[in-house]
Short mmCIF file of C-alpha atoms in Angstrom, two decimals:
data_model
loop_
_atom_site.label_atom_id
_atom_site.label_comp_id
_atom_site.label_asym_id
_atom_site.label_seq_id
_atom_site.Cartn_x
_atom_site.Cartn_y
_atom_site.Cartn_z
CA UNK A 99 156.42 72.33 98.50
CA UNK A 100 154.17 70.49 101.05
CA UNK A 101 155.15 66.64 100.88
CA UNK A 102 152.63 64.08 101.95
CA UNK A 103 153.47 60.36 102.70
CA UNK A 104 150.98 57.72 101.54
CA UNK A 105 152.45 54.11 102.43
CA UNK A 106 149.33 52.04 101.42
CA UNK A 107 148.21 53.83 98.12
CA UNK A 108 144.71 52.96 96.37
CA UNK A 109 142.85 53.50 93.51
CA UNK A 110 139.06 54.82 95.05
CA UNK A 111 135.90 53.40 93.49
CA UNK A 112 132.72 54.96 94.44
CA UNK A 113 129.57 53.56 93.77
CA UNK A 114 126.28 55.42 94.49
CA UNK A 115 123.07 53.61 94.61
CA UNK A 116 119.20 54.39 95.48
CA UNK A 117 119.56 52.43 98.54
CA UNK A 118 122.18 49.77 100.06
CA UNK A 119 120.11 46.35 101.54
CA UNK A 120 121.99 43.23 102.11
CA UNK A 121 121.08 39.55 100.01
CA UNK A 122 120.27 41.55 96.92
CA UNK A 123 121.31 43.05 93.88
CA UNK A 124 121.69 46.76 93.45
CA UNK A 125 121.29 48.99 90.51
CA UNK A 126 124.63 51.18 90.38
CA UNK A 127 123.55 55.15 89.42
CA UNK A 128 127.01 56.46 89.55
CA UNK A 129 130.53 55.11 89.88
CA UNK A 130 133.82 57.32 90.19
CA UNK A 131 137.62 56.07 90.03
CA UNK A 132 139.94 58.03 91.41
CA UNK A 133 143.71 57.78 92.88
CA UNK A 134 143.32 57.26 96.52
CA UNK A 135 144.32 56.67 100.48
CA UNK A 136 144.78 59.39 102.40
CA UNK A 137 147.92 61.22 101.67
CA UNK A 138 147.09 61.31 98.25
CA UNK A 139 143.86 62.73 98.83
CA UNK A 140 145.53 65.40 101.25
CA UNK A 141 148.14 66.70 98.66
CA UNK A 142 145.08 66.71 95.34
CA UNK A 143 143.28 69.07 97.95
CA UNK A 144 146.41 70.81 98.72
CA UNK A 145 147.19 71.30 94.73
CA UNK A 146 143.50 72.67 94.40
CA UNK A 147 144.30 75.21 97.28
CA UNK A 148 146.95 76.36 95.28
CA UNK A 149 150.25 74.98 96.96
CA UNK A 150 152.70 72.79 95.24
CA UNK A 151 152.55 69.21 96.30
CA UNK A 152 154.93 65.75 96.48
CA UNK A 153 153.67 62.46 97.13
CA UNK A 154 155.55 59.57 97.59
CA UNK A 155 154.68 56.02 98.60
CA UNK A 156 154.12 52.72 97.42
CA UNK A 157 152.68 51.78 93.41
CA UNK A 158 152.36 49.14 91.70
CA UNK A 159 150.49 46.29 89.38
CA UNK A 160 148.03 47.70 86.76
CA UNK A 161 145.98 49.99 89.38
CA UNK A 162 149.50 51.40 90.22
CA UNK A 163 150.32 51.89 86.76
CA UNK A 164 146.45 53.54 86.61
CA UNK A 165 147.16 55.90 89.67
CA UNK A 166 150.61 57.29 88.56
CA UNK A 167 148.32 57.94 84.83
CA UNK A 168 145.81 60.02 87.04
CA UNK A 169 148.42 61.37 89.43
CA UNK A 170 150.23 63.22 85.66
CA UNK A 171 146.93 64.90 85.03
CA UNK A 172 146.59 66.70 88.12
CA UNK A 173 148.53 70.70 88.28
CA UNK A 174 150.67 71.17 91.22
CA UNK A 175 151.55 67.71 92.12
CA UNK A 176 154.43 65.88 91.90
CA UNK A 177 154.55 62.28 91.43
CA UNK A 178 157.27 60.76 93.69
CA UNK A 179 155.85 57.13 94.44
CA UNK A 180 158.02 54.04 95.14
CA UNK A 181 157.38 51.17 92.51
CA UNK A 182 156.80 47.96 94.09
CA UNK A 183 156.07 44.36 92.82
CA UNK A 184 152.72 43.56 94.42
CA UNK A 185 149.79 45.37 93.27
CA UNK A 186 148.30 48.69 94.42
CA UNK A 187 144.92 48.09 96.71
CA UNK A 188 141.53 49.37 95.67
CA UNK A 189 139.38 50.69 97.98
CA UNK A 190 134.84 50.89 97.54
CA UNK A 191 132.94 53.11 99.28
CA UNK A 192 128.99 52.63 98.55
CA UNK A 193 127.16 55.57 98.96
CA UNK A 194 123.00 55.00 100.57
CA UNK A 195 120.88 57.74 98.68
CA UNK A 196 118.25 56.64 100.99
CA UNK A 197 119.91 57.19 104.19
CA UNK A 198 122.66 60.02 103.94
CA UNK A 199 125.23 57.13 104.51
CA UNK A 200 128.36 55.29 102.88
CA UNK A 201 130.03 51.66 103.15
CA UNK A 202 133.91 51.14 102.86
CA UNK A 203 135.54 48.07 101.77
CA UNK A 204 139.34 48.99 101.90
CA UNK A 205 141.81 45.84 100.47
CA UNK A 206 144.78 45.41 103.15
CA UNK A 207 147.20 46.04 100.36
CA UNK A 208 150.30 44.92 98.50
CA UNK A 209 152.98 42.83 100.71
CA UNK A 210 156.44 45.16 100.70
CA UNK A 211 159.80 44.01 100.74
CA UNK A 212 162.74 44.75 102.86
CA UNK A 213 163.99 46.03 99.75
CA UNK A 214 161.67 48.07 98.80
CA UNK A 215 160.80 49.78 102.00
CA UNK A 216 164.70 50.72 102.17
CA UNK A 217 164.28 52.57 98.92
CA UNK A 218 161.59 54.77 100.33
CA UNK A 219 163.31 55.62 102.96
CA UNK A 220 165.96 57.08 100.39
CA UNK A 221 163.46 58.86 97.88
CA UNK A 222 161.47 60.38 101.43
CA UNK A 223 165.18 61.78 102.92
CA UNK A 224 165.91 62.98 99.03
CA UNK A 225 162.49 64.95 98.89
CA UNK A 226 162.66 66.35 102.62
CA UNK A 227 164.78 69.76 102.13
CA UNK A 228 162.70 70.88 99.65
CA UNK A 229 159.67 70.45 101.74
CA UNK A 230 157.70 73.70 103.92
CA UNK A 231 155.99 70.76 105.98
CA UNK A 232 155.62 66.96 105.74
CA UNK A 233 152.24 64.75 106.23
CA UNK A 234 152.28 61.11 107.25
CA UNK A 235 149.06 59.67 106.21
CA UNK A 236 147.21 55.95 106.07
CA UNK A 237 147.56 52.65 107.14
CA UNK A 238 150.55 50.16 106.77
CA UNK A 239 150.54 47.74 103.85
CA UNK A 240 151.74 44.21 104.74
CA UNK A 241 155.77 44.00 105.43
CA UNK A 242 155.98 47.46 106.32
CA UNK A 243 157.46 47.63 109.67
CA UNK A 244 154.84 48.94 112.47
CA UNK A 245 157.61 52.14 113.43
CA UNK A 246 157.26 52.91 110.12
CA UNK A 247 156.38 56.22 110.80
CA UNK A 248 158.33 56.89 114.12
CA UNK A 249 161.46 56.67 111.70
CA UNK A 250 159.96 58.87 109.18
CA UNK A 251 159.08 61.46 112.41
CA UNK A 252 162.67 61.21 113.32
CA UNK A 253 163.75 61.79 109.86
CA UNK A 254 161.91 64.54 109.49
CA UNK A 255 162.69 66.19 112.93
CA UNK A 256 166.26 65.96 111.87
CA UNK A 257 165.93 67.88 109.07
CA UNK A 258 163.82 70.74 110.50
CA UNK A 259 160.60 70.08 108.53
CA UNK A 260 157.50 70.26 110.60
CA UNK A 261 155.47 66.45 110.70
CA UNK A 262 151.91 65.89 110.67
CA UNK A 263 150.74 62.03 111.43
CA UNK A 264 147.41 61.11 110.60
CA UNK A 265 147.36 56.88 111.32
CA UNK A 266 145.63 54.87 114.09
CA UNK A 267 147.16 51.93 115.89
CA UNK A 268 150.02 50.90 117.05
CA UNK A 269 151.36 53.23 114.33
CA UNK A 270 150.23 55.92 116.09
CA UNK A 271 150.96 54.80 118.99
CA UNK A 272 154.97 54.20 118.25
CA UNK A 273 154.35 57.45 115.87
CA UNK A 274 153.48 59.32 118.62
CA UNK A 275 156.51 58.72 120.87
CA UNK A 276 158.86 60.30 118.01
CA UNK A 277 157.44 63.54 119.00
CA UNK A 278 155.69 64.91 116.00
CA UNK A 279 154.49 68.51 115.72
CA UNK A 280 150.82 67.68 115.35
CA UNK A 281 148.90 64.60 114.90
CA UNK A 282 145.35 64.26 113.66
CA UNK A 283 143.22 61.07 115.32
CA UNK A 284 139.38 61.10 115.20
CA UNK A 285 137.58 60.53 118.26
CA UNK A 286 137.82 56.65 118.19
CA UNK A 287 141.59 56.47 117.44
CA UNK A 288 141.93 59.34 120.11
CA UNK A 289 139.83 57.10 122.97
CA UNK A 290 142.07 53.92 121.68
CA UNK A 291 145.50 55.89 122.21
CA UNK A 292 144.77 57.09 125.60
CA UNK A 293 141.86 55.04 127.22
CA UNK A 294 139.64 57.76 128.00
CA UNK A 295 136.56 58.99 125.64
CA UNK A 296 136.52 62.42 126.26
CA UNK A 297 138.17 64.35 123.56
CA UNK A 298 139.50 67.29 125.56
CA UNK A 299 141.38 64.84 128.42
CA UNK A 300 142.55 62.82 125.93
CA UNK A 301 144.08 65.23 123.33
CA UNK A 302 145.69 66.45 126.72
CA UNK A 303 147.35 62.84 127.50
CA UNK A 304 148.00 62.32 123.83
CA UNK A 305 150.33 65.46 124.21
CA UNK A 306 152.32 64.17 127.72
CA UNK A 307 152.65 61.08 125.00
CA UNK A 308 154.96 62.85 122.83
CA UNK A 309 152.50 64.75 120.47
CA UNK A 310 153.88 68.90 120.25
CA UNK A 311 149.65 69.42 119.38
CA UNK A 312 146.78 67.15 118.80
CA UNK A 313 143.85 68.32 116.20
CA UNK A 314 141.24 65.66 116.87
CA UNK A 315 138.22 65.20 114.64
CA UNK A 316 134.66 64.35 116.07
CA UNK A 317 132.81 64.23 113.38
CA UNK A 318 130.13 66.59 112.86
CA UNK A 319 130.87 68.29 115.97
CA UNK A 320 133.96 69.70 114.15
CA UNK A 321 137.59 69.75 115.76
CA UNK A 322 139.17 70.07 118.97
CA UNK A 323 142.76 70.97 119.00
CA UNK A 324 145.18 71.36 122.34
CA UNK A 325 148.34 73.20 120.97
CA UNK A 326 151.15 75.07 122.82
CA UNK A 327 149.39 78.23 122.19
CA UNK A 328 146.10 77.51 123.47
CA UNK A 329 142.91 74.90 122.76
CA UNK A 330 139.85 75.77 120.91
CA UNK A 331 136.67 74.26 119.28
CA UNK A 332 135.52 74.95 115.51
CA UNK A 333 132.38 73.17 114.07
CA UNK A 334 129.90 73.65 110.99
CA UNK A 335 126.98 75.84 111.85
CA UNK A 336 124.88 73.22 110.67
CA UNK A 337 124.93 69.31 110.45
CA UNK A 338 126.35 68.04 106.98
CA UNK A 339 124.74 65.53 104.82
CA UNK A 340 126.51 63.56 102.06
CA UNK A 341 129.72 61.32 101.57
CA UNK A 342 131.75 61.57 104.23
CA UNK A 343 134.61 59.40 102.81
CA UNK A 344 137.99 61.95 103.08
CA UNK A 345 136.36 64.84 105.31
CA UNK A 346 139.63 63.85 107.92
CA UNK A 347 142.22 64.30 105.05
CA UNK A 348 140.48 67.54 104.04
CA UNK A 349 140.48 68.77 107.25
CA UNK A 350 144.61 67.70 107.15
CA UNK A 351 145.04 69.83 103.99
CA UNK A 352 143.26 72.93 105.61
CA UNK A 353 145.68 72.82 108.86
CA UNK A 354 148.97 72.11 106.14
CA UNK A 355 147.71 74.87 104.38
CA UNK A 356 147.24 77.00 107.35
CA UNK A 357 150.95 76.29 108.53
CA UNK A 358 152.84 76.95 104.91
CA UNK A 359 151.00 80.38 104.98
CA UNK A 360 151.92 81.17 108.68
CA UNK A 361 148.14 81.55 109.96
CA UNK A 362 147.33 81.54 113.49
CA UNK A 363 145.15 77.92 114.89
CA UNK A 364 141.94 79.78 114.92
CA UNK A 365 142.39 80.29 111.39
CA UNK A 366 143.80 77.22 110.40
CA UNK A 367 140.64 75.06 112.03
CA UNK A 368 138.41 77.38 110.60
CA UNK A 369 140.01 76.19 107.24
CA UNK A 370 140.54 72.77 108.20
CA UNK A 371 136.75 72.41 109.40
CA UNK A 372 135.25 74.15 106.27
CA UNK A 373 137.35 72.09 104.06
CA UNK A 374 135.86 69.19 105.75
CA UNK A 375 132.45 69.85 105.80
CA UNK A 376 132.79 71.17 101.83
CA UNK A 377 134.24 67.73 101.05
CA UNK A 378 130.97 65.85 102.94
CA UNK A 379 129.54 67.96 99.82
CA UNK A 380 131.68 66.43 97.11
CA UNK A 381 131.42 63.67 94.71
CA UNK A 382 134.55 61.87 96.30
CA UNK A 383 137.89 61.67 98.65
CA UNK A 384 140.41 64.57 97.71
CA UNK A 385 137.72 66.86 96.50
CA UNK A 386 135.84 69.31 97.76
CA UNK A 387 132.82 71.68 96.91
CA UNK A 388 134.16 75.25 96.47
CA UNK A 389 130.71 77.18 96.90
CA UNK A 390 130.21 75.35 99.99
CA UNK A 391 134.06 76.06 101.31
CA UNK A 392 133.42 79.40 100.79
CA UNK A 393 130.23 79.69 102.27
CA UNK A 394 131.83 77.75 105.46
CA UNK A 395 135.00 79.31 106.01
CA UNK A 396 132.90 82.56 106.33
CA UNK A 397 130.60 81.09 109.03
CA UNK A 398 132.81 78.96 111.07
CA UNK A 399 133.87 80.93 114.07
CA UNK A 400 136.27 78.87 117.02
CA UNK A 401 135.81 79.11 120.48
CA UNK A 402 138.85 79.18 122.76
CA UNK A 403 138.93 77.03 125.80
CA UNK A 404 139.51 77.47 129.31
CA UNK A 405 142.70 76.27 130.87
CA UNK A 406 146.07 75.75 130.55
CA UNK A 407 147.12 74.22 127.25
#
């Protein structure tokens, strides 16, 4: 079982329309609902890959009460969530026909108690022997503390389960300095961590900041990782057009996946970048568009780098 962590949970609404233009009223074409932030979009993608999934969290209100309903329909996932008494966060991305791009409007969340925040520290140290690998995903709802997830790292080390953090921040930051095996940042969280924009120097510094290997996305570019066995590059043969809301917690599934079934980094970024391309492809966060995985994962090659990891 691969258990993924998702502290500010949301219910996803996408709405596609012709074309987005501010001061004026647009003519919705499609909306989708589904359970959301990123953990939970990490362990649906997981489930569709075929491995056995936990999520646990924060739920609560009527969209809590909505997402746990959703969360019982999907195969291979366990429903582990933490109720609260505030009310679970939506989140809108609006998708621009016209120009290949998408809007988010994420809600900061429900405010968590002392309370409540000591209770999922108990359900997270209940579910953590059963678990092949562990992913810390998302932002902090309000009254969470900020070393949130150096605690969980710790917790995790302790227990011999391999820890993934994907956050930005001074979560990250703190995160970071618990030593966790990898951590996934995009380019901007990356340059924000370490002060310096160029991926490959600061994956590097990220790792002298406690990090055991960094896996950082850039986009369409692909992803750059700096591991103890070695650094490489792996991008789409070809720039990808579409919804690019969840590509990053895609691309967190692949490299889970890749770990639970033992494969080597090339591997794994091959399947972390295809996933995330395939997803650019998809409807919505925590899906993906098989064809176009398929196609990918048989195009992608990696490219190792020069010097010393």
């Amino acid at each position: 079982m691969i258990l993924t962590v998702t502290l500010n949970t949301a219910v996803d609404l996408t709405y596609h329309v012709p074309a987005l233009r501010e001061h004026t009223t647009h003519r919705v074409t499609k909306t989708l609902e589904r359970p959301g932030g990123k953990g939970l979009n990490v362990a649906r993608v997981l489930a569709r890959l075929g491995h056995a999934t936990a999520v646990t969290g924060f739920a609560g209100g009527p969209t809590g009460t909505w997402l746990r309903e959703a969360l019982s329909h999907e195969p291979r996932l366990r429903d582990a969530l933490v109720p609260v008494g505030g009310t679970t966060r939506r989140t809108v991305a609006v998708v621009d026909a016209a120009a290949g791009t998408t809007t988010q409007f994420n809600e900061p969340g429900p405010t968590v108690t002392a309370a409540e925040w000591e209770a999922l520290k108990r359900a997270y140290t209940t579910l953590l022997p059963g678990a092949e690998a562990v992913a810390l995903c998302g932002s902090l709802p309000p009254g969470v503390p900020v070393g949130a997830y150096a605690h969980l790292i710790r917790e995790a080390r302790a227990a011999g389960t391999p820890v993934l953090l994907d956050t930005s921040g001074e979560p990250l930051r703190r995160g970071i300095a618990a030593r966790p095996d990898l951590v996934k940042p995009n380019a901007t969280e990356l340059a924000e961590l370490t002060g310096t924009r160029d991926p490959r120097r600061a994956a590097r510094a990220a790792r002298r900041r406690g990090a055991r290997a960094v896996v950082a996305s850039l986009g369409a570019e692909g992803l750059l990782a700096e591991t103890p066995a070695g650094a490489w590059r792996a991008a789409p043969p070809a720039p990808v057009r579409g919804n690019p809301t969840g590509a990053g917690d895609s691309a967190v599934a692949g490299l889970l996946s890749g770990l639970a079934e033992g494969a080597g980094w090339p591997d794994r970024l091959v399947r972390a970048t295809a996933l995330s391309a395939a997803t650019v492809h998809a409807s919505a966060a925590g899906e993906y568009d098989e064809a176009a995985y398929r196609d990918l994962a048989s195009r992608i090659t990696t490219t190792a780098l020069p010097g010393a990891a």
